[in-house]
mmCIF file of N, CA, C and O in Angstrom:
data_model
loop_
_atom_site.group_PDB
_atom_site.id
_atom_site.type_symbol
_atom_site.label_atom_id
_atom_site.label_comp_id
_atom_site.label_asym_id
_atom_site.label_seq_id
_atom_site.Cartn_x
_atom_site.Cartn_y
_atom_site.Cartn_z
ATOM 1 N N UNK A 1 135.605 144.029 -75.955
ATOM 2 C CA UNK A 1 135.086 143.728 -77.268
ATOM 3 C C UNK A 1 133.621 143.275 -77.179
ATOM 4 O O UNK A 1 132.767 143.711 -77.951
ATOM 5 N N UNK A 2 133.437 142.644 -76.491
ATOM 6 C CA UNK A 2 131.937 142.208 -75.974
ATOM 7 C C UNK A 2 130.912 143.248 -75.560
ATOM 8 O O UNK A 2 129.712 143.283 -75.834
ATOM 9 N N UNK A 3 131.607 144.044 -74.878
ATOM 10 C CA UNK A 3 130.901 145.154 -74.051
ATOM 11 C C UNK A 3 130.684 146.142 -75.174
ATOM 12 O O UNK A 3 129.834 147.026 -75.078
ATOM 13 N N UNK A 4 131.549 145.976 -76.376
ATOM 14 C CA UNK A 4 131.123 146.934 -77.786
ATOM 15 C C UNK A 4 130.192 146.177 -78.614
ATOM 16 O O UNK A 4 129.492 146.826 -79.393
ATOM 17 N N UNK A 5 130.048 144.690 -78.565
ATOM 18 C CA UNK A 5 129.096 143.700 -79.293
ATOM 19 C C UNK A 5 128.226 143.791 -79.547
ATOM 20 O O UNK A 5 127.626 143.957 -80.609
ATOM 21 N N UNK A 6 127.707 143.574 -77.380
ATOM 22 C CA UNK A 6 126.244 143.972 -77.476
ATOM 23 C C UNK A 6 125.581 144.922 -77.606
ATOM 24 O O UNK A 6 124.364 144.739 -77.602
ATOM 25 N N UNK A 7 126.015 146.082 -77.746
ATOM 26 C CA UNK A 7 125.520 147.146 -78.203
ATOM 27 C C UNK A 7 125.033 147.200 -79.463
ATOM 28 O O UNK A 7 123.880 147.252 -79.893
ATOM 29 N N UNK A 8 126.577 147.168 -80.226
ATOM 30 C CA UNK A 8 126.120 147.292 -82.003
ATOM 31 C C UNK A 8 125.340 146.310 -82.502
ATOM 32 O O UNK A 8 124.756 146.568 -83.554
ATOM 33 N N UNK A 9 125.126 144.857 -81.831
ATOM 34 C CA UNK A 9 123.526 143.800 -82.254
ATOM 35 C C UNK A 9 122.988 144.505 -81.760
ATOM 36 O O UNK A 9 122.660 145.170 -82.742
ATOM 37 N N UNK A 10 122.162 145.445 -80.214
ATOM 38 C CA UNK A 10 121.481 145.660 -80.054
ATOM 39 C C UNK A 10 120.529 147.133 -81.549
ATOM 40 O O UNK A 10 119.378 147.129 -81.984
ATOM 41 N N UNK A 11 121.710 148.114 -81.853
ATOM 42 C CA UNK A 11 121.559 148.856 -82.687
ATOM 43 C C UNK A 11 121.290 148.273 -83.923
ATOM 44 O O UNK A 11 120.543 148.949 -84.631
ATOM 45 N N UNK A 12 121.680 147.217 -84.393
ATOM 46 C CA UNK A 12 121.509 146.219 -85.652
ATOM 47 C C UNK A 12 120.001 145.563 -85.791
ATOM 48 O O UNK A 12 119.226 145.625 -86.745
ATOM 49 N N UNK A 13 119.878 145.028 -84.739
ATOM 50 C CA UNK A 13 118.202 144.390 -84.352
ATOM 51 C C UNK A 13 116.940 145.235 -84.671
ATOM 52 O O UNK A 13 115.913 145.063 -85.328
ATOM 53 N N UNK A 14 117.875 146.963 -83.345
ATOM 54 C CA UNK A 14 116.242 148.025 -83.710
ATOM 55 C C UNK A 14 116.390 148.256 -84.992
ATOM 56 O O UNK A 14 115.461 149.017 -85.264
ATOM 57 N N UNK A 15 117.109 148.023 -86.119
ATOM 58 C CA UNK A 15 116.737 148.196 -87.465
ATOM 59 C C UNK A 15 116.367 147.430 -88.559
ATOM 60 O O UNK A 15 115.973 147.721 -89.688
ATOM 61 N N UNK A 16 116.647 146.064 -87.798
ATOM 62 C CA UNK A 16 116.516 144.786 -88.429
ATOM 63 C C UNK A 16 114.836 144.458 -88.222
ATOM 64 O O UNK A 16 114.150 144.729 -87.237
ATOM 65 N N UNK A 17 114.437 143.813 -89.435
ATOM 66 C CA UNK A 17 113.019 143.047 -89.228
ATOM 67 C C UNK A 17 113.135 141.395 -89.009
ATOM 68 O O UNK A 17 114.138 140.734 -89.277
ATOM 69 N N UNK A 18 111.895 140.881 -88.465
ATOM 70 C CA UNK A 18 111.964 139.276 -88.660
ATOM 71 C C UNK A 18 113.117 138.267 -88.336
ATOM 72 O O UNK A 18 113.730 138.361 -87.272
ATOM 73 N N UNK A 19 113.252 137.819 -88.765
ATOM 74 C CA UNK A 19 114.526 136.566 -88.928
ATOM 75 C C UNK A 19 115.840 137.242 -88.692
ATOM 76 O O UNK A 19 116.628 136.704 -87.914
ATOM 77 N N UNK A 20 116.250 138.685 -89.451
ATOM 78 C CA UNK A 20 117.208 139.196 -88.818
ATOM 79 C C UNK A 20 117.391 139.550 -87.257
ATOM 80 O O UNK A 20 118.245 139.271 -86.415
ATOM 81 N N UNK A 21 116.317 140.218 -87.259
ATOM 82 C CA UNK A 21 116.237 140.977 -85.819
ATOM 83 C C UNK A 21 116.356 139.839 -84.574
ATOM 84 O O UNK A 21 116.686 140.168 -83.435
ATOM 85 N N UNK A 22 116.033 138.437 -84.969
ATOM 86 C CA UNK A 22 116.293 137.737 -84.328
ATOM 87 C C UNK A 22 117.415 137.351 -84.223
ATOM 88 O O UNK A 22 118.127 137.548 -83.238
ATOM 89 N N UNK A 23 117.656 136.887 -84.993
ATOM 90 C CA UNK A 23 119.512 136.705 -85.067
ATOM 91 C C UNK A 23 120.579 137.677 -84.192
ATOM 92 O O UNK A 23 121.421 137.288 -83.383
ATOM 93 N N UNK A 24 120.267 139.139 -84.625
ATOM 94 C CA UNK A 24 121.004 140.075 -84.404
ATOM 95 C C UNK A 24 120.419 140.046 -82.298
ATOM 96 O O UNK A 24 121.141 139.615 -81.399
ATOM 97 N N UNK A 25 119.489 140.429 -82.174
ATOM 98 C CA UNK A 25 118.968 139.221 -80.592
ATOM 99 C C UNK A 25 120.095 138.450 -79.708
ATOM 100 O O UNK A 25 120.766 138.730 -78.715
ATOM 101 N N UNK A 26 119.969 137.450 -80.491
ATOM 102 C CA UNK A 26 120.795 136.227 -80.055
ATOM 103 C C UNK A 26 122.008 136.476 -79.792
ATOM 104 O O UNK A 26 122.610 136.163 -78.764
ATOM 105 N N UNK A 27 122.541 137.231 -80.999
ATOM 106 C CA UNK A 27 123.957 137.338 -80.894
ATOM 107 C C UNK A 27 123.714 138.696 -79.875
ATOM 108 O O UNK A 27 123.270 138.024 -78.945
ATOM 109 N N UNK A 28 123.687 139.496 -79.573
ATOM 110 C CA UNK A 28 123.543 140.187 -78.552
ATOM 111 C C UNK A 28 123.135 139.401 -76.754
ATOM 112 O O UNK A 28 123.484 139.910 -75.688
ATOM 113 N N UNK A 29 122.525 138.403 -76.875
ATOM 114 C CA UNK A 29 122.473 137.644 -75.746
ATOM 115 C C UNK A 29 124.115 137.244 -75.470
ATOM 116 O O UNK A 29 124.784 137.353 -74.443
ATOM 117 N N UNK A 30 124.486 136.715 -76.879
ATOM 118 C CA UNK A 30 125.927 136.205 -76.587
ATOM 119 C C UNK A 30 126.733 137.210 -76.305
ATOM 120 O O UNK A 30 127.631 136.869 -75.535
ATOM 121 N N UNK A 31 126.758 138.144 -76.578
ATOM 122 C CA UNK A 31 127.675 139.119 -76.809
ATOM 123 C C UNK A 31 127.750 139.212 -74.950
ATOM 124 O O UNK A 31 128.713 139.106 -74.190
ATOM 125 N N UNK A 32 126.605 139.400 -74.742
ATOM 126 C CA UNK A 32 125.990 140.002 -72.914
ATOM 127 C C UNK A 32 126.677 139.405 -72.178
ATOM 128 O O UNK A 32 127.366 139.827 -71.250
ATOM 129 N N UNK A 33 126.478 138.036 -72.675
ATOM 130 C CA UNK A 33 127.007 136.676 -71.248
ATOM 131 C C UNK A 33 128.206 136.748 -71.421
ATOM 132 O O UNK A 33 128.745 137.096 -70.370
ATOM 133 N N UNK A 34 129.256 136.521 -72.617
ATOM 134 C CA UNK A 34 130.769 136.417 -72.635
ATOM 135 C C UNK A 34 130.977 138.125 -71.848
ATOM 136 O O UNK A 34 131.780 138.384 -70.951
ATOM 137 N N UNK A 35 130.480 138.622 -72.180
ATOM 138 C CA UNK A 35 130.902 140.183 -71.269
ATOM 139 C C UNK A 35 131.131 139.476 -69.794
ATOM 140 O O UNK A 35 132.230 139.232 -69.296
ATOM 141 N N UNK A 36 129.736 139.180 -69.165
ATOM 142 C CA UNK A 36 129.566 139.314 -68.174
ATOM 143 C C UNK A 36 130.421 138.439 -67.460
ATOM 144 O O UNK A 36 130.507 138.723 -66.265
ATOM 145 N N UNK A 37 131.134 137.375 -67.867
ATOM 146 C CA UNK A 37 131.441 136.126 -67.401
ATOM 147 C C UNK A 37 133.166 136.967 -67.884
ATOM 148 O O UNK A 37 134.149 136.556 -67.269
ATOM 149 N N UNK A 38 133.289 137.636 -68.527
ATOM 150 C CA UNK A 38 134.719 138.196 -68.697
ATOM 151 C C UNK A 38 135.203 139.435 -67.422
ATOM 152 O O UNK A 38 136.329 139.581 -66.944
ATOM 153 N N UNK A 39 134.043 140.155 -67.124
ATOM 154 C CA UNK A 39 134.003 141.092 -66.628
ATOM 155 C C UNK A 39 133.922 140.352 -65.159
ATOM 156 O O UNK A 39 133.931 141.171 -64.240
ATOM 157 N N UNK A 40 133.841 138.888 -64.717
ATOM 158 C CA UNK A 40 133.814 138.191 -63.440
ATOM 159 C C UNK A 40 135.614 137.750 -63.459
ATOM 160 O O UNK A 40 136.544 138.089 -62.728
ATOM 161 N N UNK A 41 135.559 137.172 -64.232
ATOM 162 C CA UNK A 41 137.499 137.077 -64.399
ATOM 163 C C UNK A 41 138.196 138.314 -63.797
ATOM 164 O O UNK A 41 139.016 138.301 -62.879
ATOM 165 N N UNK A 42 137.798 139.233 -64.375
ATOM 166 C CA UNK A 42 138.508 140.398 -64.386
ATOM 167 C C UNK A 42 138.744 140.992 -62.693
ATOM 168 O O UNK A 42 139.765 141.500 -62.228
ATOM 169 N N UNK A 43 137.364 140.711 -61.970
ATOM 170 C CA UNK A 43 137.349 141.429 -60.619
ATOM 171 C C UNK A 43 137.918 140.118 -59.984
ATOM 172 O O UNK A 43 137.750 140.083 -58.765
ATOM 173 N N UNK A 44 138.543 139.046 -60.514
ATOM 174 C CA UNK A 44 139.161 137.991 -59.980
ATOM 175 C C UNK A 44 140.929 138.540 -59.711
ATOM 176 O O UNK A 44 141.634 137.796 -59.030
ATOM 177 N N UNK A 45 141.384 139.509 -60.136
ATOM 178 C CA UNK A 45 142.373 139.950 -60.259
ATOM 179 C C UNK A 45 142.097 141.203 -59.807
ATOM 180 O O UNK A 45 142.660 141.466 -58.744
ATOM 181 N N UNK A 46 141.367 142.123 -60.300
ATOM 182 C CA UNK A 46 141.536 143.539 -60.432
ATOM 183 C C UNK A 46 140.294 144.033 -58.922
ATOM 184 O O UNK A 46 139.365 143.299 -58.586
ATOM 185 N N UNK A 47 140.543 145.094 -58.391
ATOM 186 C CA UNK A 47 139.514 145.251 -57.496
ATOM 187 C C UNK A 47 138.229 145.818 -58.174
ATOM 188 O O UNK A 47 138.396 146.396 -59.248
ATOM 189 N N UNK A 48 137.078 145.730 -57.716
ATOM 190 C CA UNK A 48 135.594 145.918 -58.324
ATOM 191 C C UNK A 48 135.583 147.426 -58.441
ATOM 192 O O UNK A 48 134.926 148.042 -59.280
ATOM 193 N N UNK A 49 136.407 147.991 -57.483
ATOM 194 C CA UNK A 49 136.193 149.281 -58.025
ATOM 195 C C UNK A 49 136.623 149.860 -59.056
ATOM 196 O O UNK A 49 135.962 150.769 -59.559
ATOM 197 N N UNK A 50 138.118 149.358 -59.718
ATOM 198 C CA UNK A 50 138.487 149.556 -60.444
ATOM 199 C C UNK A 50 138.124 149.159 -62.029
ATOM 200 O O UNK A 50 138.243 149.885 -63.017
ATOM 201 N N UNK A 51 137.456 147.241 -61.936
ATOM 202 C CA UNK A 51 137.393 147.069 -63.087
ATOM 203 C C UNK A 51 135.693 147.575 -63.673
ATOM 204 O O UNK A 51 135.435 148.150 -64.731
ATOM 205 N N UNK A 52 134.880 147.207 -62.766
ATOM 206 C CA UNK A 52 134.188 148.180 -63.354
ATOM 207 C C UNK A 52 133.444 149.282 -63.973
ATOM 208 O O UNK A 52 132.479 149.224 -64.736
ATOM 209 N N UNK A 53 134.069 150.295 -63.504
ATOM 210 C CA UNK A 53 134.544 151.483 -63.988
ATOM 211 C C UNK A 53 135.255 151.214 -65.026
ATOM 212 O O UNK A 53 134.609 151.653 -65.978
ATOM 213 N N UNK A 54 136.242 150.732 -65.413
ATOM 214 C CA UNK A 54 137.273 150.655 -66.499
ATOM 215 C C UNK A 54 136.132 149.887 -67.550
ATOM 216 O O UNK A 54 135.546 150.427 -68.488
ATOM 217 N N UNK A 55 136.023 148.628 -67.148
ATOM 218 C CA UNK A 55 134.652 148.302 -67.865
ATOM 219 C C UNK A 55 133.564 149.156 -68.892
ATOM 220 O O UNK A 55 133.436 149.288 -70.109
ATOM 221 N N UNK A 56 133.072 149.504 -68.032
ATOM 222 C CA UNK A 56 131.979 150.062 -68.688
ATOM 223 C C UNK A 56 132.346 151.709 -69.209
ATOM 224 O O UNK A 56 131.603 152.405 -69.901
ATOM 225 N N UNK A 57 133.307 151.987 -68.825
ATOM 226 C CA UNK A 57 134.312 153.216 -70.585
ATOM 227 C C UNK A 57 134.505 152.592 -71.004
ATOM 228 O O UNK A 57 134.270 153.078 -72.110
ATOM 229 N N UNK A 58 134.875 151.490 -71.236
ATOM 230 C CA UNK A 58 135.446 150.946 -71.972
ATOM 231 C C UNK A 58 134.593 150.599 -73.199
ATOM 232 O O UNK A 58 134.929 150.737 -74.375
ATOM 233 N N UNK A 59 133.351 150.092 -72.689
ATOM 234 C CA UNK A 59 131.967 149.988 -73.410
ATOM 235 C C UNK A 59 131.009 151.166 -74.289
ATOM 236 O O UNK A 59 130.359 151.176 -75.334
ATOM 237 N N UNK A 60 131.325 152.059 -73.273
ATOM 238 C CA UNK A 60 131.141 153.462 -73.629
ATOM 239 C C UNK A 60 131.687 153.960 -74.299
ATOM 240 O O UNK A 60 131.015 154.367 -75.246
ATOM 241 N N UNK A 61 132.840 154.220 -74.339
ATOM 242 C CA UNK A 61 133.851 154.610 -75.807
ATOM 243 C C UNK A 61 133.569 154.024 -76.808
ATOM 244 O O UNK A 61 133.204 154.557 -77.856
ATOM 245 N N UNK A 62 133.689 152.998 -76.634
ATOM 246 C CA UNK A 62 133.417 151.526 -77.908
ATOM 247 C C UNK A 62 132.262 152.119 -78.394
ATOM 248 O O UNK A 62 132.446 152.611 -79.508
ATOM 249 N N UNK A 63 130.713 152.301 -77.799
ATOM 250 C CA UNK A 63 129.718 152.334 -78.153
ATOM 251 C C UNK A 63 129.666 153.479 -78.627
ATOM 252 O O UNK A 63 128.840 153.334 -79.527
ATOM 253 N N UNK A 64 130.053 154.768 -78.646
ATOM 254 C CA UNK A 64 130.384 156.070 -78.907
ATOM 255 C C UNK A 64 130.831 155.810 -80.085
ATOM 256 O O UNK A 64 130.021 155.930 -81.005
ATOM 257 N N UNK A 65 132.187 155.395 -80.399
ATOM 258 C CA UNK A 65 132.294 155.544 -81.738
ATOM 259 C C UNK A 65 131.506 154.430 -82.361
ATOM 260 O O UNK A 65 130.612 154.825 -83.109
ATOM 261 N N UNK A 66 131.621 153.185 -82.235
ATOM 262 C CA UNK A 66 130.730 151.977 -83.369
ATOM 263 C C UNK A 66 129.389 153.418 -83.661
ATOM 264 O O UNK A 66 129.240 153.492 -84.880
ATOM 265 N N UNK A 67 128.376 154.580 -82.864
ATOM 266 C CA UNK A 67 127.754 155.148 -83.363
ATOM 267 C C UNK A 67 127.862 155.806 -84.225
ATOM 268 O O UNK A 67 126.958 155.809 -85.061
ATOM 269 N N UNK A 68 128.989 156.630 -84.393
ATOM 270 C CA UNK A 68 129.822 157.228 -84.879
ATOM 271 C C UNK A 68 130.091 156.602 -86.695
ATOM 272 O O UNK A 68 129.700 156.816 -87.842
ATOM 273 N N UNK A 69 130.727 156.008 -86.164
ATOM 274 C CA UNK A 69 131.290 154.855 -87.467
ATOM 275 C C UNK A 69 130.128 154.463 -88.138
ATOM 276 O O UNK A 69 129.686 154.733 -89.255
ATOM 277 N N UNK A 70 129.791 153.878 -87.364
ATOM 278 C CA UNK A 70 129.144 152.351 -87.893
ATOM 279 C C UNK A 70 126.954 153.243 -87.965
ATOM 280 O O UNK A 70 126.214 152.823 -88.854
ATOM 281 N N UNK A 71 126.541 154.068 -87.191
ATOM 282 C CA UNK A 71 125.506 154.326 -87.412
ATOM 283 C C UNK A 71 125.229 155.842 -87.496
ATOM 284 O O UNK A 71 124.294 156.494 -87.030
ATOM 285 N N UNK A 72 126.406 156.257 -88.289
ATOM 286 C CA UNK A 72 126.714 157.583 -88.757
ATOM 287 C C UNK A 72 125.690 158.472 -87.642
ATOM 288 O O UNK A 72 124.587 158.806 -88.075
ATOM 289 N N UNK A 73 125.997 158.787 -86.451
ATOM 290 C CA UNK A 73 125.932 159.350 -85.632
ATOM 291 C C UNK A 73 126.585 160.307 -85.273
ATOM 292 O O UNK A 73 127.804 160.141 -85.221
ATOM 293 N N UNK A 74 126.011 161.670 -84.891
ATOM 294 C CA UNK A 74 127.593 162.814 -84.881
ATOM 295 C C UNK A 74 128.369 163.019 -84.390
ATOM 296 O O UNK A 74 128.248 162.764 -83.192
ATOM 297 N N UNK A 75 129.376 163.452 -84.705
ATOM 298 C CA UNK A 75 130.837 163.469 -84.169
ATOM 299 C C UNK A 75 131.371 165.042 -83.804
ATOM 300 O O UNK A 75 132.310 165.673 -84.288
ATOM 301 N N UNK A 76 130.293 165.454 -82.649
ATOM 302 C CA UNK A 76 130.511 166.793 -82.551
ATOM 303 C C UNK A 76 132.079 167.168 -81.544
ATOM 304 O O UNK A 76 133.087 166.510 -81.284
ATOM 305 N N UNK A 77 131.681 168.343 -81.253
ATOM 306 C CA UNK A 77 133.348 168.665 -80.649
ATOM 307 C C UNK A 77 132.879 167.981 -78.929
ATOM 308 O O UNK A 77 133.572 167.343 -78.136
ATOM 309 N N UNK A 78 131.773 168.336 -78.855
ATOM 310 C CA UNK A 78 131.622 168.160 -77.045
ATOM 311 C C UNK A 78 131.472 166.775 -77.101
ATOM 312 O O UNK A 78 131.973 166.215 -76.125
ATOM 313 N N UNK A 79 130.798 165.821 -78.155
ATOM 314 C CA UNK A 79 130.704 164.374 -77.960
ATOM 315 C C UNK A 79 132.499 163.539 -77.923
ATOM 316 O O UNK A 79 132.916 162.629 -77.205
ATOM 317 N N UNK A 80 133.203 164.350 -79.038
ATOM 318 C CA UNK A 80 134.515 164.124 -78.859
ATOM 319 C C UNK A 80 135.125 163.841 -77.654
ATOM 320 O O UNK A 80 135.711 162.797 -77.370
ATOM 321 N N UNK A 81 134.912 165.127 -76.730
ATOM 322 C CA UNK A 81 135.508 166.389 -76.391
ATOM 323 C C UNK A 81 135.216 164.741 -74.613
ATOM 324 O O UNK A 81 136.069 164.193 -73.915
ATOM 325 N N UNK A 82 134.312 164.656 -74.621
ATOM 326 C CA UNK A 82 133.647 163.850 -73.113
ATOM 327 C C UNK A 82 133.925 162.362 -73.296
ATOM 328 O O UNK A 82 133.901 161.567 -72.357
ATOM 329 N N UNK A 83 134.252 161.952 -74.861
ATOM 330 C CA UNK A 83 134.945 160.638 -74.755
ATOM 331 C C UNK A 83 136.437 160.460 -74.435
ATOM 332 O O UNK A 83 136.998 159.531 -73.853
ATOM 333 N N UNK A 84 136.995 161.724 -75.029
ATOM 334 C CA UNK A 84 138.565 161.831 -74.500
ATOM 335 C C UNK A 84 138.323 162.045 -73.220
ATOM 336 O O UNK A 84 139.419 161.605 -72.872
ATOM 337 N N UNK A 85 137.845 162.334 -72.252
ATOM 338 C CA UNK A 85 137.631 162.932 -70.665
ATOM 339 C C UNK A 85 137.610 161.795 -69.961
ATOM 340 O O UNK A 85 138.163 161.682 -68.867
ATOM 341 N N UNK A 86 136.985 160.899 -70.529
ATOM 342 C CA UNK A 86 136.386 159.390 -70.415
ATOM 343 C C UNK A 86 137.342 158.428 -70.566
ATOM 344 O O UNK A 86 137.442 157.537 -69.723
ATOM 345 N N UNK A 87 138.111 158.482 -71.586
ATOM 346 C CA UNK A 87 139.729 157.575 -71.583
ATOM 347 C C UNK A 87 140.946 158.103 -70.836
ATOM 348 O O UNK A 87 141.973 157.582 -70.402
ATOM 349 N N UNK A 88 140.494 159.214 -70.849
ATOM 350 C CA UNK A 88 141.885 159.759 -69.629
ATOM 351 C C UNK A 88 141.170 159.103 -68.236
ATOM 352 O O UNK A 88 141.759 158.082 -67.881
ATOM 353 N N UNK A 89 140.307 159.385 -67.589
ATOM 354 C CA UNK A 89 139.577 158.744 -66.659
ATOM 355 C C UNK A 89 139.674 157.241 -66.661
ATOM 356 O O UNK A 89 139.643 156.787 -65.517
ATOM 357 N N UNK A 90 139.777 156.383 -67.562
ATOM 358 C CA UNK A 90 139.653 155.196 -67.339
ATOM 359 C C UNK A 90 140.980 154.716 -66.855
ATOM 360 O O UNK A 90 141.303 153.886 -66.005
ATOM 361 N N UNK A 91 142.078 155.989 -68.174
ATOM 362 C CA UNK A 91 143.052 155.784 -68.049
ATOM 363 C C UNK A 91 144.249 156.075 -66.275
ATOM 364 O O UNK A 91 145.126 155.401 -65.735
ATOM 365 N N UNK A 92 143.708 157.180 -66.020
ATOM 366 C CA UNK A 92 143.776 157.246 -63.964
ATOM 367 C C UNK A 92 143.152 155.925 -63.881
ATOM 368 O O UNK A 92 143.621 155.031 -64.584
ATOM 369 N N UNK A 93 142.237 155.703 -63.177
ATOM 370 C CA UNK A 93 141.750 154.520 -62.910
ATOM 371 C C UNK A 93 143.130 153.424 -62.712
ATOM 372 O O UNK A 93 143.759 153.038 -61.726
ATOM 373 N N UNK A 94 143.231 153.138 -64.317
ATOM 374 C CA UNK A 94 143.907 151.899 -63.971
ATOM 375 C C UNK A 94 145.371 151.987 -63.075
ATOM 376 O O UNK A 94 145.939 151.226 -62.291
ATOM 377 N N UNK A 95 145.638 153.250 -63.596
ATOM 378 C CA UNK A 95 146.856 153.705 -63.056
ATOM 379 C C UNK A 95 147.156 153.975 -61.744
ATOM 380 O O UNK A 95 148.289 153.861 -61.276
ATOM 381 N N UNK A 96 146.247 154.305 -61.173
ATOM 382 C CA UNK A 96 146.294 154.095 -59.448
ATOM 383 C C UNK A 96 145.891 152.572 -58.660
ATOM 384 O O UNK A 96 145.905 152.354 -57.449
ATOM 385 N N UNK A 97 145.565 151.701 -59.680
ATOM 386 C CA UNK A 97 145.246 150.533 -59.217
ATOM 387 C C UNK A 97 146.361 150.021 -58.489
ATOM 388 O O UNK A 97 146.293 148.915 -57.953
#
């Protein structure tokens, strides 16, 4: 959820002026650190190879569609087509863990 956060503040900010853009900033700082400090938990359990890889699809998907959705970005067949490729992949991943 974090790893989708900082993205969409970061996309919120480049459109934001002033006082927003700051805000939207900040909360993207936050968004960064709870990632990063979640994503340290995680290789506390899970091996590094696994979680971050899983990680960052995970971020990637997220960020794919919030574009999608949220910054009407297109939703072609091959952009589809490489995020499903991308959750089956994450989805191996975990599964051989």
């Amino acid at each position: 959820m974090f790893e989708c956060g900082f993205t969409f503040c970061l996309g919120k900010a480049n459109l934001a002026v002033g006082g927003k853009a700051t805000l939207w900033y900040a909360l993207f700082v936050v968004c960064y650190i709870l990632s990063m400090v979640l994503l340290a938990r995680a290789i506390k359990e899970i091996p590094i190879g696994t979680a971050y890889p899983v990680w960052t699809g995970i971020g990637a998907v997220g960020t794919v569609l919030i574009g999608i959705l949220v910054f009407k970005e297109p939703a072609t067949f091959w952009r589809l087509f490489f995020v499903v490729t991308l959750i089956a992949s994450i989805v191996g991943l975990k599964m051989v863990h």
